[in-house]
mmCIF file of C-alpha atoms in Angstrom:
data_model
loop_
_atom_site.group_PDB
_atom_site.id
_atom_site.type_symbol
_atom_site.label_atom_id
_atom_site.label_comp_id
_atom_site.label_asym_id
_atom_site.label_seq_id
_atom_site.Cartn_x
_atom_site.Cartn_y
_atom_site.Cartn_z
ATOM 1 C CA UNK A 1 -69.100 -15.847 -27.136
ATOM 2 C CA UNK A 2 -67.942 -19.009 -28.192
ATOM 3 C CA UNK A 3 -64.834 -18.442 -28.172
ATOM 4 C CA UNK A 4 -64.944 -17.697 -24.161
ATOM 5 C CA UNK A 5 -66.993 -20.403 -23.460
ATOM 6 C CA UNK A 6 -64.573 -22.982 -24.919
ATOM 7 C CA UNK A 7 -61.292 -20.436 -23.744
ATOM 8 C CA UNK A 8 -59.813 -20.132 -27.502
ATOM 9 C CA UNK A 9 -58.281 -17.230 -28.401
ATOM 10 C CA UNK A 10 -61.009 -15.358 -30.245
ATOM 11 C CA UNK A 11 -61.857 -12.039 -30.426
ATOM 12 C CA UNK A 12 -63.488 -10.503 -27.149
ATOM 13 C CA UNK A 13 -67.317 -9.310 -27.022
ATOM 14 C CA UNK A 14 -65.708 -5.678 -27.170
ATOM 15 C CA UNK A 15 -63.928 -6.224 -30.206
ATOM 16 C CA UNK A 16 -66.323 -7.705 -31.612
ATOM 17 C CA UNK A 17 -68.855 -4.920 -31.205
ATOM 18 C CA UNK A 18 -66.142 -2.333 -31.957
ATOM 19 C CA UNK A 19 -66.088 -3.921 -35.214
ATOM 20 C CA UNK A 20 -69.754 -4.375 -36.056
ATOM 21 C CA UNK A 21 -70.503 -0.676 -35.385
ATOM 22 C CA UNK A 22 -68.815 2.118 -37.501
ATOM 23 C CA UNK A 23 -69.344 4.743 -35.723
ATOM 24 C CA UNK A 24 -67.217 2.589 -32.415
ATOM 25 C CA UNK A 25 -65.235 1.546 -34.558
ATOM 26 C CA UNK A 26 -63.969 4.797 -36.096
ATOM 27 C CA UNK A 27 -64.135 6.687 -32.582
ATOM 28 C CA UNK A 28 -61.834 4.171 -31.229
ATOM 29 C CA UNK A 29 -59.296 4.323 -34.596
ATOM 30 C CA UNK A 30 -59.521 7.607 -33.649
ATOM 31 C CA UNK A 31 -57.921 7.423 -30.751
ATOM 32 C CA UNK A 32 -55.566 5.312 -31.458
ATOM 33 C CA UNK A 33 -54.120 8.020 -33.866
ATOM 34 C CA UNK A 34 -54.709 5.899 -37.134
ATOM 35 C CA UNK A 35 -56.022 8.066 -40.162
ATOM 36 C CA UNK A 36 -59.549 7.930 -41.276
ATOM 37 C CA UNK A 37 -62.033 10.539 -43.192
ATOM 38 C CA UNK A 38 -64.012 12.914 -41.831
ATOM 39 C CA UNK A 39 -67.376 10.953 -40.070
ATOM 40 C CA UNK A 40 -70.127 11.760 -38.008
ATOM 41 C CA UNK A 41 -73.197 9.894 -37.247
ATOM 42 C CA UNK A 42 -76.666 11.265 -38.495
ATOM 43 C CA UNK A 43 -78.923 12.493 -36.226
ATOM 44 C CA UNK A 44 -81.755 13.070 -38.890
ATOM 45 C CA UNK A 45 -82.529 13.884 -41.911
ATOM 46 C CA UNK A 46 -82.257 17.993 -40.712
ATOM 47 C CA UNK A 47 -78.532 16.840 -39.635
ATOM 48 C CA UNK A 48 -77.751 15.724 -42.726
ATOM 49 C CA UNK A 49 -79.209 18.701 -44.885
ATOM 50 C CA UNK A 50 -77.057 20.728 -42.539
ATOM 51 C CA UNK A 51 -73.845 18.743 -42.981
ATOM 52 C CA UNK A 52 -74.467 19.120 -47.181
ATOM 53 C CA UNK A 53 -75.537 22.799 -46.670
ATOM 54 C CA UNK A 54 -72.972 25.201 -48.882
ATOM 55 C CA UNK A 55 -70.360 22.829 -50.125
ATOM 56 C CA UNK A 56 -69.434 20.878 -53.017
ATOM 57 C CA UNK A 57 -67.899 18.013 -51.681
ATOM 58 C CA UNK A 58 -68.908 14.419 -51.990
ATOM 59 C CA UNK A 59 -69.756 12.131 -49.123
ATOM 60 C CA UNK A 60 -70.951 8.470 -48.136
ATOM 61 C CA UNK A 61 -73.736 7.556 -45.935
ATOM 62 C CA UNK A 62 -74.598 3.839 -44.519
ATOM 63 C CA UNK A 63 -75.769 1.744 -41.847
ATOM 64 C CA UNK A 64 -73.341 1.586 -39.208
ATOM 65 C CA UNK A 65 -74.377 -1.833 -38.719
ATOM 66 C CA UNK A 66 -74.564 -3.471 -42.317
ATOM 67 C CA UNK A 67 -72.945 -4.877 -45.228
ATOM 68 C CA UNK A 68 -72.613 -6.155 -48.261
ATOM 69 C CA UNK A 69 -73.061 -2.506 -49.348
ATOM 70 C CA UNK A 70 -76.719 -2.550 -48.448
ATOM 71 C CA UNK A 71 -77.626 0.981 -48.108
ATOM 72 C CA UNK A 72 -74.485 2.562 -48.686
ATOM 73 C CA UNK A 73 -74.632 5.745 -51.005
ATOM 74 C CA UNK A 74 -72.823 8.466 -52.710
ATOM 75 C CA UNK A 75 -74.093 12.132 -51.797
ATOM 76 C CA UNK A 76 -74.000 15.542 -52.444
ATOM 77 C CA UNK A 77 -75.900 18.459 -51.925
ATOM 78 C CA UNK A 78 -77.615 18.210 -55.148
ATOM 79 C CA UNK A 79 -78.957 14.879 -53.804
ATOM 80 C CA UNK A 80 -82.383 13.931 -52.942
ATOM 81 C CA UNK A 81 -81.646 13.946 -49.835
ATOM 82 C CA UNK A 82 -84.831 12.415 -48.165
ATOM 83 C CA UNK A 83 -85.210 9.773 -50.385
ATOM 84 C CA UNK A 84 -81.309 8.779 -49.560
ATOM 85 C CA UNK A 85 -81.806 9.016 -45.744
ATOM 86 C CA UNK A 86 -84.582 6.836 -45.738
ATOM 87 C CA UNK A 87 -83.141 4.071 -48.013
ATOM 88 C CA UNK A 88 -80.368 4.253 -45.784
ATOM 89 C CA UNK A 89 -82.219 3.979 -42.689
ATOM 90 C CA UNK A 90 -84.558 0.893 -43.467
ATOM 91 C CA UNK A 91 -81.012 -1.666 -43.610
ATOM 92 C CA UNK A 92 -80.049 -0.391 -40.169
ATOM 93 C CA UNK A 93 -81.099 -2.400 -37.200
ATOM 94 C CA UNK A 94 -80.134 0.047 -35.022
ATOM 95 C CA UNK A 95 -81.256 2.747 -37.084
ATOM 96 C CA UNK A 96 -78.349 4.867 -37.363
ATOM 97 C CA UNK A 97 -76.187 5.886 -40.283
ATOM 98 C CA UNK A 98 -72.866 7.335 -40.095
ATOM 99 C CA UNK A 99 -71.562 10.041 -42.809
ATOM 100 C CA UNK A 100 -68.143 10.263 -44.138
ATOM 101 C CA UNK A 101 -66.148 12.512 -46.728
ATOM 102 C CA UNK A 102 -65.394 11.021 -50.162
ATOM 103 C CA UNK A 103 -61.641 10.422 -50.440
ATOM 104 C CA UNK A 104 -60.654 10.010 -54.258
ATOM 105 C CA UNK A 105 -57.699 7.319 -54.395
ATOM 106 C CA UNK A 106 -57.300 3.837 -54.998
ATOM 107 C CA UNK A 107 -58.777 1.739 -52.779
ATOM 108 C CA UNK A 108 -57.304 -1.060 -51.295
ATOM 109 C CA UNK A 109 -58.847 -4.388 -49.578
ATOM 110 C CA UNK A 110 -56.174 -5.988 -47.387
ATOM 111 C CA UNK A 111 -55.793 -9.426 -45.334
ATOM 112 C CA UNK A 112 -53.906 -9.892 -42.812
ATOM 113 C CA UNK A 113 -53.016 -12.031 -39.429
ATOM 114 C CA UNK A 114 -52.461 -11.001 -35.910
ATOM 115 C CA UNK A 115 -50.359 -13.794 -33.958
ATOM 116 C CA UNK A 116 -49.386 -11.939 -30.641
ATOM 117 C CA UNK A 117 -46.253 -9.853 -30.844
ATOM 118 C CA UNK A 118 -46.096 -10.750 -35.077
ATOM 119 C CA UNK A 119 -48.181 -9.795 -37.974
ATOM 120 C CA UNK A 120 -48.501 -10.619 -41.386
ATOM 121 C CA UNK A 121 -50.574 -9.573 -44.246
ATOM 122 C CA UNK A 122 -50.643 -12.242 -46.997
ATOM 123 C CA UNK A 123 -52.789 -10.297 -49.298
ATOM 124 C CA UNK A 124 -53.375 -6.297 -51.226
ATOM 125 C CA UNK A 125 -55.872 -6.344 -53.978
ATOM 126 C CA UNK A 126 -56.679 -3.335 -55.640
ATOM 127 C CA UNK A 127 -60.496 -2.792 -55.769
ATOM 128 C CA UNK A 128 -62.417 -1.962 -58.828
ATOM 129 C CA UNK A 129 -65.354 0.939 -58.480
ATOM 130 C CA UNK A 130 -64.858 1.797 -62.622
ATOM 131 C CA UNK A 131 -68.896 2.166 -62.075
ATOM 132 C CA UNK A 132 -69.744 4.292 -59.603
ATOM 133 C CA UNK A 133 -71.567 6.565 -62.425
ATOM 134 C CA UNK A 134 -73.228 3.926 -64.234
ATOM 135 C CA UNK A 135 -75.109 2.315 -60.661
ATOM 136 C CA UNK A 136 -75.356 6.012 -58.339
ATOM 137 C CA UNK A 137 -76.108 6.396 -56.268
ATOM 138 C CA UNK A 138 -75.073 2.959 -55.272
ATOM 139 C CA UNK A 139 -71.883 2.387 -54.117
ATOM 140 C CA UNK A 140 -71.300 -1.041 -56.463
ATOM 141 C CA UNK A 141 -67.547 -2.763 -56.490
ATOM 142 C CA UNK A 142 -67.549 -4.388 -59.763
ATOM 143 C CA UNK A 143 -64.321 -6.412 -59.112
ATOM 144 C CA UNK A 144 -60.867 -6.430 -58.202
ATOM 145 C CA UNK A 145 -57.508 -7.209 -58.421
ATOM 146 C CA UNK A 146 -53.881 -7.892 -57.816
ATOM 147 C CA UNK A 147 -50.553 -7.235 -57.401
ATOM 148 C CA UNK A 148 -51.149 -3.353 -56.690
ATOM 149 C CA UNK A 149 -49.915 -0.417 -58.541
ATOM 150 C CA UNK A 150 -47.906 1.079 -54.993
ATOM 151 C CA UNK A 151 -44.148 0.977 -53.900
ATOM 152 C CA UNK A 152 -43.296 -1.108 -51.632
ATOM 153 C CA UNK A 153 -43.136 1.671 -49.374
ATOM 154 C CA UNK A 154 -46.301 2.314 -49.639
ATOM 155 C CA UNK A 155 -47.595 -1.250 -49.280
ATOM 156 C CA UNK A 156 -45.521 -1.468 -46.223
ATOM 157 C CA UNK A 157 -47.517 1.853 -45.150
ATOM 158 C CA UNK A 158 -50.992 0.189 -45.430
ATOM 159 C CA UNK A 159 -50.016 -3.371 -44.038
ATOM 160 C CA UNK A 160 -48.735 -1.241 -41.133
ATOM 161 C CA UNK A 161 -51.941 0.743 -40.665
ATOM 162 C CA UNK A 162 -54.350 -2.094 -41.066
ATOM 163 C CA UNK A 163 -52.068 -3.878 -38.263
ATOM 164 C CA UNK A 164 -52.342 -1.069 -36.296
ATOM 165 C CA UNK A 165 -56.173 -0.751 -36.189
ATOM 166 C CA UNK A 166 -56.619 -4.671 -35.748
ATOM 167 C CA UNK A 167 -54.364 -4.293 -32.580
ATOM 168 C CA UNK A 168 -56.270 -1.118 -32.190
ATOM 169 C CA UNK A 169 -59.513 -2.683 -32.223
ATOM 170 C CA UNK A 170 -58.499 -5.264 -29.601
ATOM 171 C CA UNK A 171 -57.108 -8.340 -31.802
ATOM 172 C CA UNK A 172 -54.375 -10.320 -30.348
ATOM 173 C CA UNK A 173 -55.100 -13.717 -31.973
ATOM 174 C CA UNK A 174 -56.619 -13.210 -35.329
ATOM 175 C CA UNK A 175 -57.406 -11.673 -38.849
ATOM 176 C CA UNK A 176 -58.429 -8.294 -40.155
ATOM 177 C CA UNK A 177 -59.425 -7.471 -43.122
ATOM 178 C CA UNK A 178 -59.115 -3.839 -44.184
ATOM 179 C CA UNK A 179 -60.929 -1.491 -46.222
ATOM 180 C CA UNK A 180 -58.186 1.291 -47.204
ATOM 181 C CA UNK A 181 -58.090 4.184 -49.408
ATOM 182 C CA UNK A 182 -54.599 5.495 -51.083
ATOM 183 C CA UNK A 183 -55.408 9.247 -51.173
ATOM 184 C CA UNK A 184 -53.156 12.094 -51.954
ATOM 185 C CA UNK A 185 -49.776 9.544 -50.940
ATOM 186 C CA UNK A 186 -51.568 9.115 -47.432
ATOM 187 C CA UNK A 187 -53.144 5.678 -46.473
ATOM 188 C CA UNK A 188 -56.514 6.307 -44.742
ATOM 189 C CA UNK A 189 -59.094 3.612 -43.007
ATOM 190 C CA UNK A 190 -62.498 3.319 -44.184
ATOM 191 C CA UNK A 191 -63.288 0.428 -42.153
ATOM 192 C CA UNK A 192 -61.693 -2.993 -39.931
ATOM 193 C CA UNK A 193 -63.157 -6.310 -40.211
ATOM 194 C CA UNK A 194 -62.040 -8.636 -37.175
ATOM 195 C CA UNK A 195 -62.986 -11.546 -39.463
ATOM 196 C CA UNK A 196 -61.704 -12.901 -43.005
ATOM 197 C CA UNK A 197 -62.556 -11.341 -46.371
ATOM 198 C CA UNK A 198 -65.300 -12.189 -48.253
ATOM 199 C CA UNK A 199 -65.925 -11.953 -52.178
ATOM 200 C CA UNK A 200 -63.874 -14.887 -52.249
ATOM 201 C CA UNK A 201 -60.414 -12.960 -51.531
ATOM 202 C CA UNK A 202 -59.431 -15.189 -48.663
ATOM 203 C CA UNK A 203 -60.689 -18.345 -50.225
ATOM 204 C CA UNK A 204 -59.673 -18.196 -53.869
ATOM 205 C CA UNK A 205 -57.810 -15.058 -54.813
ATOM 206 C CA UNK A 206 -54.507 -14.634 -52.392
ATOM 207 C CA UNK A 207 -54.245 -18.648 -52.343
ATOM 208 C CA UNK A 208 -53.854 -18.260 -56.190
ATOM 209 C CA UNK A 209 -51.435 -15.614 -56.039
ATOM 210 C CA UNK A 210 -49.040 -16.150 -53.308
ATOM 211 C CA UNK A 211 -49.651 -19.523 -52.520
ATOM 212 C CA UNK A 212 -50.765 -18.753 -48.728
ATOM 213 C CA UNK A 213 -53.546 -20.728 -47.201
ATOM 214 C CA UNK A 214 -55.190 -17.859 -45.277
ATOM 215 C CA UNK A 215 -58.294 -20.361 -44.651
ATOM 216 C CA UNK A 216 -56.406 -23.105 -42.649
ATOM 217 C CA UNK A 217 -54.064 -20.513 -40.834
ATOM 218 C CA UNK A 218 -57.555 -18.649 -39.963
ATOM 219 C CA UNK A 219 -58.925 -21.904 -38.654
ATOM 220 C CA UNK A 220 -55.211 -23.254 -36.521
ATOM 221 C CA UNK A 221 -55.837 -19.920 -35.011
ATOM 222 C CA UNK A 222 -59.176 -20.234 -33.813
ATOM 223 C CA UNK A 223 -58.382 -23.548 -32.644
ATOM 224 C CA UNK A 224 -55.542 -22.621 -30.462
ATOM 225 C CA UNK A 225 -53.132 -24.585 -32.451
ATOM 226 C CA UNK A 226 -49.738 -23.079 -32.696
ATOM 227 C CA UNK A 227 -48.786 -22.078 -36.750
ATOM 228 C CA UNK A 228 -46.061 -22.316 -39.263
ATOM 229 C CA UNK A 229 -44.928 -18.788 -39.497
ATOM 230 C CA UNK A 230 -43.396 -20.430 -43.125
ATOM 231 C CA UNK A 231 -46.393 -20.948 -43.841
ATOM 232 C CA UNK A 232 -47.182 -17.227 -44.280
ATOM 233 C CA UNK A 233 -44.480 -16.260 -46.397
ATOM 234 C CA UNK A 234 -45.509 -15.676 -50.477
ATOM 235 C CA UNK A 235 -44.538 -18.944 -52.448
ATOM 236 C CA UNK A 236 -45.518 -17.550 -55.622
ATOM 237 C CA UNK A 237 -46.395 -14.263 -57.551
ATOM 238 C CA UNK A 238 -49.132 -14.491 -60.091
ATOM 239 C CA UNK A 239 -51.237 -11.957 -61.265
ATOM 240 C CA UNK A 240 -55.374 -12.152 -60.401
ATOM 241 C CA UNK A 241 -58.429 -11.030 -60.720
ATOM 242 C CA UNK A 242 -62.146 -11.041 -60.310
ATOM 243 C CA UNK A 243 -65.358 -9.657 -61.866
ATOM 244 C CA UNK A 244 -68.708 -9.900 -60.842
ATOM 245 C CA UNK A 245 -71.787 -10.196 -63.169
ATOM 246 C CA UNK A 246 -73.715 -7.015 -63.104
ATOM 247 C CA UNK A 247 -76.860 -7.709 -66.267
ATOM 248 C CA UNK A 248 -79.649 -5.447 -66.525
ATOM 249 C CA UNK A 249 -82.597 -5.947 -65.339
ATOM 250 C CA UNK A 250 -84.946 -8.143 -66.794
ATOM 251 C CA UNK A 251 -85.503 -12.031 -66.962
ATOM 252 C CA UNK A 252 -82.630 -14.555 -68.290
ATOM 253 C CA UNK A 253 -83.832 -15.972 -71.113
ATOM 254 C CA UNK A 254 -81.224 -18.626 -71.506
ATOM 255 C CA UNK A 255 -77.591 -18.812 -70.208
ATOM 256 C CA UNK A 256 -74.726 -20.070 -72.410
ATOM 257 C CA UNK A 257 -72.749 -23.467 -72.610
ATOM 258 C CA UNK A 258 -70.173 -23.025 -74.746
ATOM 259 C CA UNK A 259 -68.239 -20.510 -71.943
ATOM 260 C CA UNK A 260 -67.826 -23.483 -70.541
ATOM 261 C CA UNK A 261 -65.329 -24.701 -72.438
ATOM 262 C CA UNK A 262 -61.795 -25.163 -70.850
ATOM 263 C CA UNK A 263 -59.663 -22.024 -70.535
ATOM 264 C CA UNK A 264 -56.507 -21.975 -68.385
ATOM 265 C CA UNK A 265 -56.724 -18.723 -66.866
ATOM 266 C CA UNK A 266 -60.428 -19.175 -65.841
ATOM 267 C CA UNK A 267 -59.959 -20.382 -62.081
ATOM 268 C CA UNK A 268 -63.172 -19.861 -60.673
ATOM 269 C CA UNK A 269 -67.287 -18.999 -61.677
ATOM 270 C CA UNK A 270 -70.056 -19.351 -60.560
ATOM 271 C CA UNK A 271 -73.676 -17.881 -61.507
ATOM 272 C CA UNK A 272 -75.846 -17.044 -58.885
ATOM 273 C CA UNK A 273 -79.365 -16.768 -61.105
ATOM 274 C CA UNK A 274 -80.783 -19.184 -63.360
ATOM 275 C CA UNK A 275 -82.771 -19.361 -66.132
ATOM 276 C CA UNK A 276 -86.182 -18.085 -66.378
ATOM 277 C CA UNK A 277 -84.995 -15.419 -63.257
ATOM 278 C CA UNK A 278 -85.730 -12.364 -62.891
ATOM 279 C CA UNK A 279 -82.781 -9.880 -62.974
ATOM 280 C CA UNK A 280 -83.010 -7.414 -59.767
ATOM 281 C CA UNK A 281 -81.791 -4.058 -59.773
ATOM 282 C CA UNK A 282 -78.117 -3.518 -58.800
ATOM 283 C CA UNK A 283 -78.580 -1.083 -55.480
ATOM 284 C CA UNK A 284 -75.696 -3.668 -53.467
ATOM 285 C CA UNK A 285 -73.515 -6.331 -53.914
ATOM 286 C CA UNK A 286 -75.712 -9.018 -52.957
ATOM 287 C CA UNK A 287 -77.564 -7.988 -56.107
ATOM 288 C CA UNK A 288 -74.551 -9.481 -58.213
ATOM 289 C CA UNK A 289 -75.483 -12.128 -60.452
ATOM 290 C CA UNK A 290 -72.310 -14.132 -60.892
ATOM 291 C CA UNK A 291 -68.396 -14.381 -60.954
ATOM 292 C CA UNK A 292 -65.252 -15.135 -62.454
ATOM 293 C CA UNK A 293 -61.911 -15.511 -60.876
ATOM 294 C CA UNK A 294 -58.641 -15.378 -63.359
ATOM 295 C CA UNK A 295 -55.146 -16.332 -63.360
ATOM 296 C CA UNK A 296 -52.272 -15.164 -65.586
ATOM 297 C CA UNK A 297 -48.626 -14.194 -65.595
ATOM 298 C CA UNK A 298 -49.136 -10.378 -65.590
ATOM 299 C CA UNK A 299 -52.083 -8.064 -64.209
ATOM 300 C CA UNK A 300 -53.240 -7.025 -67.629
ATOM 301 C CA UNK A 301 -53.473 -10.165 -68.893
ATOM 302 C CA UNK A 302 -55.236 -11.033 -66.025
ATOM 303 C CA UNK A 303 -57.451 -8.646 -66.354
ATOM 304 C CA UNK A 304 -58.743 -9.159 -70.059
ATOM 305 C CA UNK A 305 -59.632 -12.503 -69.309
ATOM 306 C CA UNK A 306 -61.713 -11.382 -66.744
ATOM 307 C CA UNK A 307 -63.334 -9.012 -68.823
ATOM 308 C CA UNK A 308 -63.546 -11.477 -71.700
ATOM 309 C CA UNK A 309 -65.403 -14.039 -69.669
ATOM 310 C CA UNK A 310 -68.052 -11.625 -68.497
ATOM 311 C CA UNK A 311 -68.588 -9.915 -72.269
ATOM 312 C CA UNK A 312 -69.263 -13.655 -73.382
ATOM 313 C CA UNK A 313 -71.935 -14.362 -70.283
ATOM 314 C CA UNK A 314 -73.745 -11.315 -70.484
ATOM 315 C CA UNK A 315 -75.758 -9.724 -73.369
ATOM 316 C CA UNK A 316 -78.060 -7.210 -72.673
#
C-alpha cells in the first residue's frame, strides 16, 4: 500500500496476498506449472481424519496465514489428531490450515532478487531439521548452513524455480525468499516469501559468505534507485553457519562469561533470555533462546564451531 501511494516499485496488493496465504499461493504456483507437494486446505477436523484414513504417509499441517513455525506440525495417522487440529487452528487468523505431504530431502532456504527482465540469487543455505524427533510434533529448524551439498546443476535448478514462482507470484521489482525441498533429484516449493529472509540469512549469513549486500540492494530497490548489477556477483566463498539455542525447560540460573572470550570464527550471538527466566517449551521458532553465527574456511569446520559454541552456553 505504500508502495502505490508513493509509486515505487513494490510488490502489488495481489502479490502481496498471494504470498501471505498458502493455500493462494500454492494454487497459483500451481498454475504456473512450478512443482510443489501434494496440499489441500482443511475443512475440519472430519476432513482431516479422512485425508489420514488408510495410509502411512507423513504430512504437515499449518496456518495458511502464519509464521515463524507457529502451529506447524508433523502428522500421521497414528496422531492425535484433534488435539493437532486445534493447536493448529488457534494461530490462524483466518482460521484455516492447509495440509501437505512430507517430502524427505534436503531442504533448501534461498534468496534471491527480481530486477525486471534479470534475476539473481545471492544466497543457498542448507537448512538443519537434525531434530524433528527430539521436538514432534513440532516442526523446529535448529540451524543452518552453507555452501550446499548439490551440483551446480542442481543449484541452477532451484535458483531457477524460486525465480520462477517470484515472477509467478507477481514480482517484477523485488526479493523472494524460498523455502525448497531437494527430493528424489527433483526441486519442489514448499513456500515463496515476496520479502527478505529472516533468521538473520539476509543480514548476516550470505554477506559473510559471498560478500553481497542483499540489505542495501533490497532497500535501492524499494527506493526506485537503479543498482549495480556488480554488486550482485559473489566476491568471496567462505563457509557459514548458524545454530539456535534450544535449552530445556526450566529457569536460567546463571549464564556464562567466559564464552565470551574472543574467537575468530564466532561472527555473531546473541541470547534472547536472561537470567532468572523462565525457559518456555520449544513448540516454534520464536521459542528459541539464542544464536550463534560462524565463519571458517570449510563447511565442517564451520560447523563444529557452531556446535562448540552452543555445547559451552547450554547445560541442561
Amino acid at each position: 500500500k505504500i508502495a502505490k501511494k508513493l509509486n515505487l516499485p513494490g510488490n502489488s496488493i495481489k502479490t502481496a496476498k498471494l504470498s501471505t496465504d498458502k493455500i493462494k499461493m500454492k494454487e497459483k504456483l500451481k498454475k504456473c506449472g512450478i512443482q510443489v507437494p501434494w496440499f489441500s486446505e482443511v475443512k475440519n477436523l472430519n476432513h482431516l481424519k479422512k485425508i489420514l484414513k488408510n495410509t502411512d504417509l507423513k504430512f504437515i499441517i499449518k496456518p495458511t496465514d502464519s509464521r515463524g513455525a507457529r502451529g506447524v506440525l508433523q502428522i500421521d495417522s497414528n496422531s492425535d489428531l484433534a488435539w493437532s487440529y486445534n493447536h493448529c487452528l488457534k494461530e490462524s487468523k483466518s482460521k484455516k490450515i492447509i495440509i501437505e505431504k512430507f517430502l524427505d530431502g534436503k531442504q533448501i532456504s534461498s534468496e534471491s532478487i527480481i530486477y525486471g527482465a534479470k534475476s539473481f540469487t545471492p544466497g543457498l543455505i542448507e537448512r538443519n531439521y537434525e531434530y524433528l524427533k527430539k521436538f514432534s510434533p513440532f516442526v523446529i529448524e535448529n540451524g543452518g548452513q552453507q555452501p550446499v551439498e548439490l551440483s551446480n546443476i542442481n543449484i541452477n535448478k532451484i535458483s531457477q524455480l524460486t525465480i520462477k514462482a517470484g515472477r509467478c507470484l507477481g514480482v517484477k521489482y523485488g526479493t523472494v525468499k524460498g523455502d525448497i525441498v531437494f527430493h528424489k533429484g527433483k526441486p519442489y516449493i514448499i513456500e515463496i516469501a515476496t520479502r527478505l529472509s529472516g533468521g538473520w540469512m539476509s543480514s548476516d549469513q550470505i554477506p559473510l559468505a559471498t560478500g553481497v549486500d542483499v540489505l542495501k540492494i533490497a532497500i535501492q530497490i524499494a527506493m526506485g534507485d537503479k543498482i549495480d548489477f556488480n554488486k550482485l556477483k559473489n566476491k568471496q566463498k567462505n563457509a557459514v553457519a548458524i545454530r539456535y539455542f534450544f535449552p530445556k525447560s526450566g529457569t536460567i540460573f546463571s549464564i556464562k562469561k567466559n564464552i565470551l572470550k574472543k574467537n575468530k570464527y564466532i561472527k555473531k550471538f546473541k541470547f534472547f533470555l536472561k537470567n532468572k527466566t523462565i525457559i518456555p517449551k520449544v513448540t516454534n521458532h520464536t521459542k528459541r533462546a539464542g544464536f550463534v553465527i560462524t565463519a571458517a574456511s570449510t563447511k565442517k569446520k564451520a560447523v563444529i564451531e557452531a556446535k562448540k559454541f552452543v555445547d559451552s552456553v547450554i547445560k541442561n
